[in-house]
Structures are given as C-alpha cells and as structure tokens.
C-alpha cells in the first residue's frame, strides 16, 4: 500500500521515476478519463504513470453539469443499453465507490399538458427507474399534483405548470472526484505528475515505446519509456494525433456548454428542476446554498484551455429558465459563470482501427499507442477499463481483468459510520457539526488528515470567508495532500470559489497564497506571480459578468 498524498516531494520523486524507469503503461491526460484509466491499470498490478500538462481536471472534467446520470435524453433515442450502463455506474458510485462525493439529487420534471405529458413523461421516468435493475440506492420517481408543487417549488409558475414528476439522479464536485480517483491510483502505486506536457512519441521502428515530455515547472525535457501509451486528451485529441503523425479512426469536435451560478434565494424550490428546451434540456441544480443553472450547446473553435462565456450564452440560460419561473431570474443575481467544452467524437468512415463503443471511442492507431475520447463523466470507470483492456494487448503477457467495480475511492471506507459520529467529532475537535458534515462530504474518512492540520494549528479551524463553508485547513491540505501547485488550482478546482464566491474569489487570493506558500516553498516573488496569473485568467469572466450588468 502506497501513500495517496500528492505534494511537491511526491512530484519530485515522480519526475525522477519518469526519467529513469520503464513503465507498462503511461497515461496522457489527468481528466476523469485518464483518472479512470490510471486507476484501472494500477489496480490490475501494472506499473503505470499519469502525466497531465496543466492541473488535474483542468480541462472539461472541472466544467461539467456535475451530474452522475443515466441521461434521460438517450431514452428518447431508444438507447436503453447506454442508459442502463450509466445508471449502473451511478448506483455503484452512490452506494460503494464514492458515497462521500456522489450524492442523490431530486429533480422536478414540470408538466404542462395534463394528460398527454403525464402519460408520456411518466412512462419514460418509469423506464428510467426500471433500467437500473435491482440495486436501489436512489428513491423511485413520484407523480406530484399542482398543489404539492406549489409547496415544494413555489418559484414554478402555477399558471402554466399543471403537475410534475419527481425523479432522482446524483451529483458530484467533478474536479474533486477526478482528483480523488487519481489519489486512489497513487495509493495503488501509480506515478503521478502534473505540469508535464507530452509533445512527442518515442518510437522503435513503427512501435511506440514511450513519450517525450516537458516538465513545465523546470523547463526540462523528459523521455518516458513505456510498453504502451494511452492517450486520454479529450478536446486536445485531434491536435495531439496530428502532432504525432498518427491517423486515428475518429475525430473530436468541440461544443461549448455554459453554466451560471445563482444564490439560493433566486429560486424557491427544495429540489432541482429539469426543463425541456427546443434543443436539449436545462437543469436547475441545487449546489450547497446556491444554484447551478445550465447548459448551452454551441459549436466552438477558440482557445481550448480557457473557454469563456459570452453575454449571449448567459442570456439564453436566463430566457429558458424564466419561461417557467416567477419571480424571474435577473442578471444582477448571477454570482458566477463557467464554460466547458464537450469532446464529441465522430468516426471516420470505414476505419479499421476504431471501435465505437456506445458513446466513447477507443482506437489503436499504432502498435503501443491507444487513445480514447468522448463518453460522459458518469461512465469514466467503463472508459478507463476499455482503454486498458486494449492497451494490455501490447504488453504480451497475461494481465488480470479490471477490478475497479470493487475498489472504493480513498475516503469511502467507513464514511457512513463517520456520518453517524459527526457530533462526537465536532466536540473532540472543537468545531461546529456543520463543518464536520461539510468535511465528511469532501474527504470522507480522510477527514482525519484535515483534522490533524487543525490539531497542529488551531487557527486553521476558522472559515476562509463568510457565507461559504471552506475552512482554512482545507486550503493548506490542498497543497499538502491534493497536488495543488497554484492559487488557481486551489480556487478553481480544490475548492470551487472561482464560481461560488463573488468576483471569482479575487478578494481571497492573498490569503490563499499565504496559506499555501510555506508548503510549496514560495517566497514573495512566487506568491505574487501565482496571484497575478489567477487575476489575469479570470479577468475575461469577471469582465463578461460586469458587461452583462451594464447592458441590463
Ligand atoms: C458543459 C458540459 C456539461 C457536462 N455535463 C455532464 C454531466 O452532467 N454528466 C456527465 O456524465 N458528463 C457531463 N459532461 C461530459 C464530461 O464532462 C466529459 O465527457 C468529461 O469530463 C471528459 O473528460 P476527459 O478526461 O475525456 O477530458 P478532459 O477533462 O478535458 O481531460 C483531458 C486532459 O488532457 C490534458 N492534456 C491535453 N494535452 C496534453 C498533453 N500534451 N500532455 C499531457 N496532458 C494533456 C488536458 O490538460 C486535460 O486535463 C459535460 C460536459 C460539458 C462540456
């Protein structure tokens, strides 16, 4: 058993190992797909490394709707197999793999035409519940009268909503979950390094035998030898294939999806709401004391690393939600906004190398080189398994089957019992019970590591800012155990202050930098540079929100 900590010492050791050892598999990309692949490989007993060019989950995997769902829309396309697979994954996560992170969430599906809607939507939601099989971590759907809706969701317009059906899915802090999968892989012995960007493949004749990468912190080149390379680069897949001179059997196009974040009082409902739009669906998702509302779906060909929301994106979301809400959502209510890019795969006709498996595609375009793209967050574990199943053919030895279905993520063990003990933990560590519950839902049984920091320095038990539940200890922990290496890593992904706090959390940057500086060995210059980098990065989003208010 290895330590699951990700921190500067661990990264230094990982960089040395990458340069000096040979791996069975190297995984490119630390989004949820790469996370699924590295955990799958490590838990089969393979020697595996993962390299990520930026921070863990810094691509699409921190910018989703954060739902773990079967996908109601696939029912309309009669894709029952895909829905059943995703619902199976949802059950696994809620009950066994990551119950500390993946939580049930209820949604109202408002009905407009009494009989027709209730029959059609009711049949669909009954099928949705049936497809999950005998496992039942989430409640069954329920028909509600207009009177009941007025009680539980007074914000829904009573003049047009004649009834509703309530059903359940699950939600997750996507960036935290991806990082936790990667920590679990680390515990299984995987070598993990962020800020290592792959720019070429190593070849022996036609065979791929590793990668050439650059450590973007030191600027040094590293040659990493591996029997198989597994690329999980999402929206970066096309440019990477082109750069490597490989022709895969599929291409990846990008579609932008924007979400806005609103305070709790903006929507009066004690449950989530799903609305059918002309092109897709719009979710109003409870998020702590706030709401996440989205999403859009528009073609995109701009900067992959930093997609931004436009005024038109935000207006579309407001218009769709306001069709059924009273009081209406207002631009000045908006606290935050974020944009993400969907990796949509399309197969090249007649390709011999590609296997289109439901929504995701695995491809072996050269001996020793496998890639996977598409799919959805919910099915990350299946994607990881499919990629490694294909990659092990290059190892030329017997490798055991995937066991990730039976492998809870770090923090999951003992979680349910710890929830029962939250009052005792609160007394023992002199913090309020609400904070203990908050910590358990972010760290599970790893809460003991956060509490150790508080024992050593009581000041860290204080909240970072008013109105949001984060404790100062969590900011330090992000650097000591979760691989955060910058202000942006902490504010955008280890916490979600970038969209939960006003002004993208800009008021908190100095304190956050001061908390992580000793762990990261920063002097004044490094602190200043990390703060400036974050300010520059969020300026477009902050400006877009300000412009919206001026135009309203
Ligand atoms: C708006 C939106 C809403 C969504 N909502 C949901 C939802 O509610 N539920 C759901 O199940 N799915 C949802 N999805 C889909 C889901 O988020 C994605 O399918 C998933 O996150 C893709 O993960 P990935 O690992 O393949 O890609 P990414 O997360 O983008 O990871 C790819 C990684 O590769 C790294 N990389 C790129 N080039 C290199 C290189 N040269 N060297 C090293 N590393 C490199 C990148 O930095 C990046 O971190 C949504 C997507 C969007 C955009």
Coordinates of C-alpha atoms and ligand atoms in Angstrom, one line a residue:
X1 CA 0.0 0.0 0.0
X2 CA 1.4 3.4 -1.0
X3 CA 0.6 6.9 0.3
X4 CA -2.2 8.7 -1.6
X5 CA -0.6 12.1 -0.9
X6 CA 0.1 14.4 -3.9
X7 CA 2.5 17.2 -3.0
X8 CA 5.9 18.8 -4.0
X9 CA 8.0 15.9 -2.6
X10 CA 5.8 13.3 -4.3
X11 CA 6.0 15.3 -7.6
X12 CA 9.8 15.5 -7.4
X13 CA 10.0 11.7 -6.9
X14 CA 7.6 11.2 -9.8
X15 CA 9.7 13.3 -12.2
X16 CA 12.8 11.3 -11.3
X17 CA 10.9 8.0 -11.8
X18 CA 9.5 9.1 -15.2
X19 CA 13.0 9.9 -16.4
X20 CA 14.7 6.7 -15.1
X21 CA 12.2 3.8 -15.0
X22 CA 10.3 1.9 -17.7
X23 CA 6.5 1.6 -17.3
X24 CA 4.0 -0.9 -18.6
X25 CA 1.6 2.0 -19.4
X26 CA 1.8 5.8 -19.5
X27 CA -1.5 7.6 -19.5
X28 CA -1.6 11.1 -21.0
X29 CA -4.2 13.4 -19.5
X30 CA -5.5 13.9 -16.0
X31 CA -9.2 14.5 -16.7
X32 CA -11.7 11.9 -15.5
X33 CA -11.0 9.5 -18.4
X34 CA -7.2 9.5 -17.7
X35 CA -8.0 9.1 -14.0
X36 CA -10.2 6.1 -14.7
X37 CA -7.5 4.6 -16.9
X38 CA -4.6 5.1 -14.5
X39 CA -6.7 3.6 -11.6
X40 CA -7.8 0.7 -13.7
X41 CA -4.2 -0.1 -14.7
X42 CA -2.7 0.4 -11.2
X43 CA -5.3 -1.8 -9.6
X44 CA -4.5 -4.6 -12.1
X45 CA -1.0 -4.6 -10.7
X46 CA 0.5 -2.8 -13.7
X47 CA 3.4 -0.3 -13.5
X48 CA 1.7 2.9 -14.6
X49 CA 2.3 6.6 -14.8
X50 CA 0.0 9.5 -15.5
X51 CA 1.1 12.9 -16.8
X52 CA -1.0 15.9 -17.0
X53 CA 0.0 19.1 -18.9
X54 CA -1.7 21.5 -16.5
X55 CA -3.6 20.7 -13.3
X56 CA -5.7 17.6 -12.5
X57 CA -9.2 18.1 -14.1
X58 CA -8.2 21.4 -15.5
X59 CA -9.9 20.6 -18.9
X60 CA -13.6 19.5 -19.4
X61 CA -13.6 17.5 -16.2
X62 CA -14.0 20.5 -13.9
X63 CA -16.6 22.3 -16.1
X64 CA -19.5 19.8 -16.4
X65 CA -23.0 20.0 -15.1
X66 CA -21.7 17.8 -12.3
X67 CA -24.4 15.2 -12.7
X68 CA -23.9 11.5 -12.4
X69 CA -26.9 10.4 -14.5
X70 CA -28.3 7.9 -16.9
X71 CA -29.2 10.6 -19.4
X72 CA -32.9 10.9 -19.9
X73 CA -32.4 12.2 -23.4
X74 CA -31.0 8.8 -24.5
X75 CA -34.3 7.2 -23.7
X76 CA -35.9 9.4 -26.4
X77 CA -33.3 7.9 -28.8
X78 CA -34.1 4.4 -27.6
X79 CA -30.5 3.8 -26.4
X80 CA -31.5 1.7 -23.5
X81 CA -28.2 -0.1 -23.3
X82 CA -26.3 3.2 -22.7
X83 CA -28.8 4.4 -20.1
X84 CA -28.6 1.1 -18.2
X85 CA -24.8 1.2 -18.2
X86 CA -24.8 4.8 -16.9
X87 CA -27.4 4.0 -14.2
X88 CA -25.4 1.0 -13.1
X89 CA -22.3 3.3 -12.7
X90 CA -24.5 5.8 -10.8
X91 CA -25.6 3.2 -8.3
X92 CA -22.1 1.9 -7.8
X93 CA -20.8 5.4 -7.1
X94 CA -23.6 6.4 -4.7
X95 CA -23.5 3.2 -2.7
X96 CA -19.9 1.8 -2.9
X97 CA -17.2 3.6 -4.9
X98 CA -17.6 7.2 -3.7
X99 CA -20.6 7.7 -1.5
X100 CA -18.7 10.6 0.3
X101 CA -18.6 12.5 -3.0
X102 CA -21.5 11.4 -5.2
X103 CA -24.9 12.3 -3.7
X104 CA -28.5 11.7 -4.8
X105 CA -30.3 14.8 -6.0
X106 CA -34.0 15.1 -6.8
X107 CA -35.4 16.8 -10.0
X108 CA -38.9 18.0 -10.8
X109 CA -40.0 17.5 -14.4
X110 CA -42.8 20.1 -14.8
X111 CA -45.8 19.1 -16.9
X112 CA -47.8 21.4 -19.0
X113 CA -50.5 19.4 -20.8
X114 CA -52.1 17.4 -18.1
X115 CA -52.9 14.0 -19.5
X116 CA -50.6 13.8 -22.5
X117 CA -47.5 15.0 -20.6
X118 CA -48.1 12.8 -17.6
X119 CA -48.5 9.6 -19.6
X120 CA -45.5 10.2 -21.9
X121 CA -43.1 11.6 -19.3
X122 CA -44.4 9.2 -16.6
X123 CA -43.7 6.2 -18.9
X124 CA -40.2 7.5 -19.6
X125 CA -39.3 8.0 -16.0
X126 CA -40.7 4.6 -15.0
X127 CA -38.5 3.1 -17.6
X128 CA -35.6 5.1 -16.3
X129 CA -36.1 3.7 -12.9
X130 CA -36.6 0.1 -14.1
X131 CA -33.4 0.2 -16.2
X132 CA -31.2 0.5 -13.1
X133 CA -32.1 -3.1 -12.2
X134 CA -32.4 -4.4 -8.7
X135 CA -29.9 -2.0 -7.0
X136 CA -31.8 0.8 -5.4
X137 CA -29.6 3.5 -3.8
X138 CA -31.9 6.2 -5.0
X139 CA -35.7 6.6 -4.5
X140 CA -38.3 5.7 -7.2
X141 CA -39.9 8.5 -9.2
X142 CA -43.2 10.1 -7.9
X143 CA -46.1 11.9 -9.5
X144 CA -47.0 15.2 -7.9
X145 CA -50.1 17.4 -8.1
X146 CA -50.1 21.2 -8.8
X147 CA -50.9 21.8 -5.1
X148 CA -47.9 19.8 -4.0
X149 CA -45.6 21.6 -6.4
X150 CA -46.8 25.0 -5.0
X151 CA -45.5 23.7 -1.7
X152 CA -42.1 22.4 -2.7
X153 CA -41.2 24.6 -5.6
X154 CA -43.1 27.9 -5.2
X155 CA -40.9 29.5 -7.9
X156 CA -42.6 27.4 -10.7
X157 CA -45.3 29.4 -12.4
X158 CA -48.6 27.9 -11.3
X159 CA -50.5 29.3 -14.3
X160 CA -48.6 27.0 -16.7
X161 CA -47.3 24.1 -14.7
X162 CA -50.2 21.7 -14.2
X163 CA -48.2 19.0 -12.3
X164 CA -44.8 17.4 -12.1
X165 CA -42.9 14.1 -11.7
X166 CA -40.1 14.0 -9.3
X167 CA -37.2 11.6 -10.1
X168 CA -33.7 11.2 -8.8
X169 CA -30.2 11.3 -10.2
X170 CA -26.8 12.1 -8.5
X171 CA -24.4 15.0 -8.3
X172 CA -20.7 15.4 -7.7
X173 CA -18.0 18.0 -7.4
X174 CA -16.4 16.9 -10.6
X175 CA -12.8 18.3 -10.1
X176 CA -12.7 16.9 -6.5
X177 CA -13.9 13.5 -7.7
X178 CA -11.3 13.3 -10.5
X179 CA -8.5 14.3 -8.1
X180 CA -9.8 11.6 -5.7
X181 CA -9.7 8.9 -8.3
X182 CA -6.1 9.9 -9.1
X183 CA -5.2 9.8 -5.4
X184 CA -6.7 6.3 -5.3
X185 CA -4.4 5.3 -8.2
X186 CA -1.5 6.8 -6.4
X187 CA -2.4 4.6 -3.4
X188 CA -2.3 1.6 -5.7
X189 CA 1.3 2.6 -6.7
X190 CA 0.8 4.8 -9.8
X191 CA 3.3 7.5 -10.6
X192 CA 1.5 10.9 -10.9
X193 CA 2.9 14.1 -12.3
X194 CA 1.1 17.3 -13.2
X195 CA 2.6 20.1 -15.3
X196 CA 4.2 17.6 -17.5
X197 CA 3.2 18.2 -21.2
X198 CA 3.7 15.4 -23.7
X199 CA 4.9 16.8 -27.1
X200 CA 6.2 13.8 -29.0
X201 CA 6.2 10.0 -29.0
X202 CA 9.3 7.8 -28.7
X203 CA 9.4 5.1 -31.4
X204 CA 11.3 2.0 -32.2
X205 CA 10.5 1.5 -35.9
X206 CA 6.7 1.6 -36.1
X207 CA 6.2 0.8 -32.5
X208 CA 5.5 3.5 -29.9
X209 CA 7.8 2.9 -26.9
X210 CA 7.1 6.0 -24.8
X211 CA 6.7 9.7 -24.8
X212 CA 8.9 12.8 -24.9
X213 CA 7.5 15.4 -22.5
X214 CA 8.5 18.7 -20.9
X215 CA 8.4 19.4 -17.2
X216 CA 6.8 22.9 -17.5
X217 CA 8.0 23.9 -14.0
X218 CA 11.7 23.3 -14.6
X219 CA 11.6 23.5 -18.4
X220 CA 13.5 20.2 -18.6
X221 CA 12.8 17.6 -21.3
X222 CA 11.9 14.0 -20.0
X223 CA 11.9 10.8 -22.0
X224 CA 9.5 8.4 -20.5
X225 CA 9.7 4.7 -21.6
X226 CA 6.6 2.6 -21.6
X227 CA 5.3 -0.5 -23.4
X228 CA 2.0 1.2 -24.1
X229 CA 0.9 4.8 -24.3
X230 CA -2.8 5.5 -23.5
X231 CA -3.9 9.0 -24.6
X232 CA -7.0 10.5 -22.8
X233 CA -6.7 14.0 -24.1
X234 CA -10.4 14.9 -24.6
X235 CA -10.7 18.0 -26.8
X236 CA -6.9 18.0 -27.4
X237 CA -7.0 14.6 -29.1
X238 CA -7.1 15.8 -32.7
X239 CA -4.1 18.2 -32.4
X240 CA -2.1 15.6 -30.5
X241 CA -2.8 12.9 -33.1
X242 CA -1.7 15.3 -35.8
X243 CA 1.4 16.3 -33.9
X244 CA 2.3 12.6 -33.5
X245 CA 1.7 11.9 -37.2
X246 CA -1.0 9.4 -36.4
X247 CA -4.3 9.0 -38.2
X248 CA -6.9 7.7 -35.9
X249 CA -10.3 6.3 -36.9
X250 CA -12.2 9.2 -35.3
X251 CA -12.1 13.0 -34.9
X252 CA -13.1 15.1 -31.9
X253 CA -15.2 18.3 -32.3
X254 CA -15.9 20.8 -29.5
X255 CA -19.2 22.0 -28.3
X256 CA -19.3 24.8 -25.6
X257 CA -21.6 24.5 -22.6
X258 CA -22.1 27.4 -20.2
X259 CA -23.5 27.4 -16.6
X260 CA -24.4 30.3 -14.4
X261 CA -24.4 30.2 -10.6
X262 CA -27.1 31.9 -8.5
X263 CA -27.7 32.5 -4.8
X264 CA -30.2 30.1 -3.0
X265 CA -32.9 32.8 -2.7
X266 CA -33.1 33.3 -6.5
X267 CA -35.1 30.1 -7.0
X268 CA -37.6 29.0 -4.3
X269 CA -37.6 25.2 -4.6
X270 CA -36.4 22.5 -2.2
X271 CA -35.4 20.2 -5.2
X272 CA -33.7 20.5 -8.6
X273 CA -35.7 21.2 -11.7
X274 CA -35.2 19.9 -15.3
X275 CA -36.8 21.8 -18.2
X276 CA -37.1 20.5 -21.8
X277 CA -35.9 23.2 -24.3
X278 CA -36.2 23.2 -28.0
X279 CA -32.7 21.8 -28.5
X280 CA -32.0 19.9 -25.3
X281 CA -32.7 20.3 -21.6
X282 CA -31.9 22.9 -18.9
X283 CA -31.0 21.9 -15.4
X284 CA -31.6 24.0 -12.2
X285 CA -29.3 22.1 -9.8
X286 CA -29.0 22.8 -6.1
X287 CA -25.4 23.4 -5.2
X288 CA -24.8 23.9 -1.5
X289 CA -26.7 27.1 -0.7
X290 CA -26.6 28.1 -4.4
X291 CA -27.9 27.0 -7.8
X292 CA -26.1 26.0 -10.9
X293 CA -28.2 26.6 -14.0
X294 CA -27.3 25.4 -17.5
X295 CA -26.4 24.5 -20.0
X296 CA -25.9 25.7 -23.6
X297 CA -24.7 23.7 -26.6
X298 CA -22.9 25.7 -29.3
X299 CA -20.0 24.9 -31.7
X300 CA -16.6 26.2 -30.6
X301 CA -13.2 26.6 -32.1
X302 CA -11.4 29.0 -29.8
X303 CA -8.8 28.6 -27.0
X304 CA -9.1 25.0 -25.6
X305 CA -7.6 25.8 -22.2
X306 CA -9.7 28.8 -21.3
X307 CA -13.2 28.8 -22.9
X308 CA -15.3 31.8 -21.8
X309 CA -19.0 32.5 -21.5
X310 CA -20.5 35.3 -23.6
X311 CA -23.3 37.6 -22.8
X312 CA -25.5 35.7 -25.4
X313 CA -24.8 32.4 -23.6
X314 CA -25.9 33.8 -20.2
X315 CA -29.0 35.5 -21.8
X316 CA -30.1 32.1 -23.3
X317 CA -29.9 30.4 -19.9
X318 CA -31.9 33.2 -18.2
X319 CA -34.5 33.2 -21.0
X320 CA -35.0 29.4 -20.9
X321 CA -35.3 29.3 -17.1
X322 CA -37.6 32.4 -17.0
X323 CA -40.2 30.6 -19.2
X324 CA -41.3 28.7 -16.1
X325 CA -40.1 30.8 -13.1
X326 CA -41.9 33.5 -11.1
X327 CA -40.2 35.6 -9.8
X328 CA -37.9 35.8 -12.9
X329 CA -34.1 35.4 -12.6
X330 CA -32.2 38.6 -13.1
X331 CA -28.8 39.3 -14.4
X332 CA -27.7 41.1 -11.2
X333 CA -28.5 37.8 -9.3
X334 CA -25.6 36.0 -11.0
X335 CA -22.7 35.2 -8.7
X336 CA -20.5 33.3 -11.1
X337 CA -20.3 31.7 -14.6
X338 CA -18.2 28.9 -16.1
X339 CA -17.8 27.4 -19.6
X340 CA -16.7 23.9 -20.6
X341 CA -16.0 22.1 -23.9
X342 CA -17.6 18.7 -24.7
X343 CA -15.4 16.3 -26.6
X344 CA -17.8 15.0 -29.3
X345 CA -16.4 12.0 -31.2
X346 CA -17.3 11.2 -34.8
X347 CA -15.9 8.1 -36.5
X348 CA -14.0 8.2 -39.7
X349 CA -15.9 6.1 -42.2
X350 CA -14.6 2.6 -42.8
X351 CA -11.8 2.9 -40.3
X352 CA -10.3 -0.4 -39.3
X353 CA -8.7 0.8 -36.1
X354 CA -11.7 2.3 -34.3
X355 CA -14.3 0.6 -32.2
X356 CA -17.2 2.9 -31.4
X357 CA -18.4 1.6 -28.1
X358 CA -21.7 3.4 -27.3
X359 CA -20.7 7.0 -26.8
X360 CA -17.0 6.7 -26.4
X361 CA -14.4 5.5 -28.9
X362 CA -11.2 3.5 -28.3
X363 CA -8.6 3.4 -31.0
X364 CA -5.2 1.8 -31.6
X365 CA -3.6 3.8 -34.4
X366 CA -0.1 2.4 -33.9
X367 CA 1.4 -0.6 -32.1
X368 CA 1.9 0.6 -28.5
X369 CA -0.5 3.6 -28.9
X370 CA -4.1 3.6 -27.7
X371 CA -6.4 6.6 -27.4
X372 CA -9.9 7.0 -26.0
X373 CA -12.3 10.0 -26.2
X374 CA -15.9 11.0 -26.0
X375 CA -18.3 9.4 -23.5
X376 CA -19.5 11.2 -20.4
X377 CA -18.3 11.8 -16.9
X378 CA -20.7 9.2 -15.5
X379 CA -19.1 6.3 -17.4
X380 CA -15.4 7.2 -16.6
X381 CA -14.8 3.8 -15.0
X382 CA -16.0 1.8 -18.0
X383 CA -13.9 4.1 -20.3
X384 CA -10.8 3.5 -18.2
X385 CA -11.4 -0.2 -18.3
X386 CA -12.0 -0.3 -22.1
X387 CA -8.8 1.8 -22.7
X388 CA -6.6 -0.5 -20.6
X389 CA -8.2 -3.7 -22.0
X390 CA -7.0 -2.5 -25.4
X391 CA -3.6 -1.3 -24.2
X392 CA -2.6 -4.6 -22.5
X393 CA -2.5 -6.3 -25.8
X394 CA 0.9 -4.6 -26.3
X395 CA 2.3 -6.0 -23.0
X396 CA 2.4 -9.5 -24.4
X397 CA 1.7 -11.2 -21.1
X398 CA -1.4 -12.2 -19.2
X399 CA -2.9 -9.4 -17.3
X400 CA -5.8 -9.7 -14.8
X401 CA -9.2 -8.3 -15.5
X402 CA -10.4 -4.9 -14.3
X403 CA -11.4 -4.8 -10.6
X404 CA -12.4 -1.2 -10.3
X405 CA -16.0 -2.2 -9.8
X406 CA -15.0 -3.4 -6.4
X407 CA -12.5 -0.7 -5.5
X408 CA -13.9 2.2 -3.4
X409 CA -12.0 5.5 -3.8
X410 CA -9.9 6.8 -0.9
X411 CA -12.1 8.3 1.8
X412 CA -15.0 6.0 1.0
X413 CA -14.2 3.4 3.6
X414 CA -16.1 4.0 6.9
X415 CA -17.8 7.1 5.5
X416 CA -21.4 6.1 6.5
X417 CA -20.2 5.3 10.1
X418 CA -18.4 8.6 10.4
X419 CA -21.5 10.5 9.4
X420 CA -23.2 9.0 12.5
X421 CA -20.3 10.2 14.6
X422 CA -20.2 13.8 13.4
X423 CA -21.4 15.3 16.7
X424 CA -18.7 13.5 18.6
X425 CA -16.0 14.6 16.1
X426 CA -17.3 18.2 16.4
X427 CA -16.9 18.1 20.2
X428 CA -13.5 16.5 20.1
X429 CA -12.0 19.0 17.6
X430 CA -14.0 22.0 18.9
X431 CA -15.5 22.8 15.5
X432 CA -19.2 23.0 14.7
X433 CA -21.1 20.0 13.5
X434 CA -22.0 21.6 10.2
X435 CA -18.3 22.0 9.4
X436 CA -17.7 18.3 10.2
X437 CA -20.5 17.3 7.8
X438 CA -19.0 19.6 5.2
X439 CA -15.6 18.0 5.6
X440 CA -17.0 14.4 5.5
X441 CA -18.7 15.2 2.2
X442 CA -15.4 16.3 0.7
X443 CA -12.9 14.0 2.3
X444 CA -14.8 11.0 3.7
X445 CA -12.6 9.1 6.1
X446 CA -9.6 11.3 5.0
X447 CA -11.2 13.9 7.3
X448 CA -8.6 12.7 9.9
X449 CA -5.8 14.2 7.8
X450 CA -7.5 17.6 7.6
X451 CA -8.3 17.5 11.4
X452 CA -4.6 16.7 12.1
X453 CA -3.7 20.1 10.5
X454 CA -6.2 21.8 12.8
X455 CA -4.7 20.0 15.8
X456 CA -1.3 21.4 14.9
X457 CA -2.6 24.9 14.3
X458 CA -5.9 25.8 15.8
X459 CA -6.2 28.9 13.6
X460 CA -6.8 26.6 10.6
X461 CA -10.3 25.7 12.1
X462 CA -11.6 29.1 11.0
X463 CA -13.7 29.6 8.0
X464 CA -11.9 31.2 5.0
X465 CA -14.7 33.6 4.3
X466 CA -18.2 34.3 5.3
X467 CA -21.1 32.5 3.6
X468 CA -19.0 29.7 2.2
X469 CA -18.2 26.6 4.3
X470 CA -14.4 26.1 3.5
X471 CA -12.1 26.1 6.5
X472 CA -8.5 27.4 6.2
X473 CA -7.2 23.9 6.9
X474 CA -8.7 22.8 3.6
X475 CA -6.6 25.3 1.7
X476 CA -3.4 24.1 3.3
X477 CA -4.5 20.4 2.7
X478 CA -5.0 21.2 -1.0
X479 CA -1.2 21.7 -1.2
X480 CA 0.0 19.1 1.3
X481 CA -2.2 16.2 0.1
X482 CA -4.1 17.1 -3.1
X483 CA -1.4 18.3 -5.5
X484 CA -2.4 21.9 -5.7
X485 CA 0.5 24.0 -7.0
X486 CA -1.0 27.4 -7.6
X487 CA -3.7 29.8 -6.4
X488 CA -5.7 28.9 -9.4
X489 CA -5.6 25.1 -8.6
X490 CA -7.0 25.9 -5.1
X491 CA -9.6 28.4 -6.1
X492 CA -10.8 26.8 -9.3
X493 CA -10.6 23.1 -8.5
X494 CA -9.7 22.0 -4.9
X495 CA -12.4 24.4 -3.8
X496 CA -15.0 25.9 -6.2
X497 CA -14.6 29.5 -5.1
X498 CA -14.0 30.6 -8.7
X499 CA -17.7 30.4 -9.4
X500 CA -19.1 30.3 -5.8
X501 CA -17.6 33.5 -4.4
X502 CA -18.3 37.0 -5.7
X503 CA -15.8 38.4 -8.2
X504 CA -14.4 34.8 -8.9
X505 CA -12.9 34.8 -5.4
X506 CA -10.5 37.7 -6.2
X507 CA -10.7 39.1 -2.6
X508 CA -9.4 35.8 -1.2
X509 CA -6.3 35.3 -3.4
X510 CA -3.8 37.0 -1.0
X511 CA -4.9 34.8 2.0
X512 CA -4.9 31.6 -0.1
X513 CA -1.5 32.4 -1.4
X514 CA -0.2 33.0 2.1
X515 CA -1.7 29.7 3.3
X516 CA -0.1 27.5 0.6
X517 CA 3.2 29.4 0.3
X518 CA 5.1 27.5 3.1
X519 CA 4.0 24.1 1.7
X520 CA 5.1 25.0 -1.8
X521 CA 8.3 26.6 -0.6
X522 CA 7.3 30.0 -2.2
X523 CA 9.0 33.3 -1.4
X524 CA 7.3 36.7 -2.1
X525 CA 8.0 36.6 -5.8
X526 CA 6.4 33.2 -6.4
X527 CA 3.4 34.3 -4.3
X528 CA 3.0 37.5 -6.4
X529 CA 3.3 35.6 -9.7
X530 CA 0.7 33.0 -8.8
X531 CA -1.8 35.7 -7.7
X532 CA -1.2 37.7 -10.9
X533 CA -1.6 34.5 -13.0
X534 CA -5.0 33.9 -11.5
X535 CA -6.1 37.5 -11.8
X536 CA -5.2 37.5 -15.5
X537 CA -7.0 34.2 -16.1
X538 CA -10.4 35.2 -14.6
X539 CA -10.4 38.8 -15.9
X540 CA -12.4 37.7 -19.0
X541 CA -15.1 36.1 -16.9
X542 CA -15.3 38.9 -14.4
X543 CA -15.4 41.5 -17.3
X544 CA -18.2 39.5 -19.0
X545 CA -20.3 39.5 -15.9
X546 CA -19.7 43.2 -15.4
X547 CA -20.7 43.9 -19.0
X548 CA -23.9 41.9 -18.5
X549 CA -24.8 44.1 -15.7
X550 CA -24.1 47.3 -17.6
X551 CA -26.2 46.1 -20.5
X552 CA -29.1 45.0 -18.4
Ligands
LIG1 C1 -21.0 21.8 -20.2 C2 -20.7 20.4 -20.0 C3 -21.6 19.7 -19.2 C4 -21.4 18.3 -18.9 N1 -22.2 17.7 -18.0 C5 -22.0 16.4 -17.8 C6 -22.8 15.7 -16.8 O1 -23.5 16.4 -16.0 N2 -22.6 14.4 -16.6 C7 -21.7 13.7 -17.3 O2 -21.7 12.5 -17.1 N3 -20.9 14.3 -18.3 C8 -21.1 15.6 -18.5 N4 -20.2 16.2 -19.4 C9 -19.2 15.4 -20.1 C10 -18.0 15.3 -19.3 O3 -17.7 16.4 -18.6 C11 -16.8 14.9 -20.2 O4 -17.1 13.8 -21.0 C12 -15.5 14.5 -19.4 O5 -15.2 15.4 -18.4 C13 -14.3 14.4 -20.4 O6 -13.2 14.0 -19.6 P1 -11.8 13.8 -20.3 O7 -10.9 13.2 -19.3 O8 -12.0 12.9 -21.5 O9 -11.3 15.2 -20.9 P2 -10.6 16.4 -20.1 O10 -11.2 16.5 -18.7 O11 -10.6 17.5 -20.9 O12 -9.2 15.8 -19.8 C14 -8.2 15.8 -20.8 C15 -6.9 16.2 -20.2 O13 -5.8 16.0 -21.1 C16 -4.8 17.0 -20.7 N5 -3.8 17.2 -21.8 C17 -4.1 17.7 -23.1 N6 -3.0 17.7 -23.8 C18 -2.0 17.1 -23.1 C19 -0.6 16.9 -23.3 N7 0.0 17.2 -24.4 N8 0.1 16.3 -22.3 C20 -0.5 16.0 -21.1 N9 -1.8 16.2 -20.8 C21 -2.5 16.8 -21.8 C22 -5.6 18.3 -20.5 O14 -4.9 19.3 -19.8 C23 -6.8 17.7 -19.8 O15 -6.7 17.8 -18.4 C24 -20.4 17.6 -19.6 C25 -19.5 18.3 -20.5 C26 -19.7 19.7 -20.6 C27 -18.7 20.4 -21.5

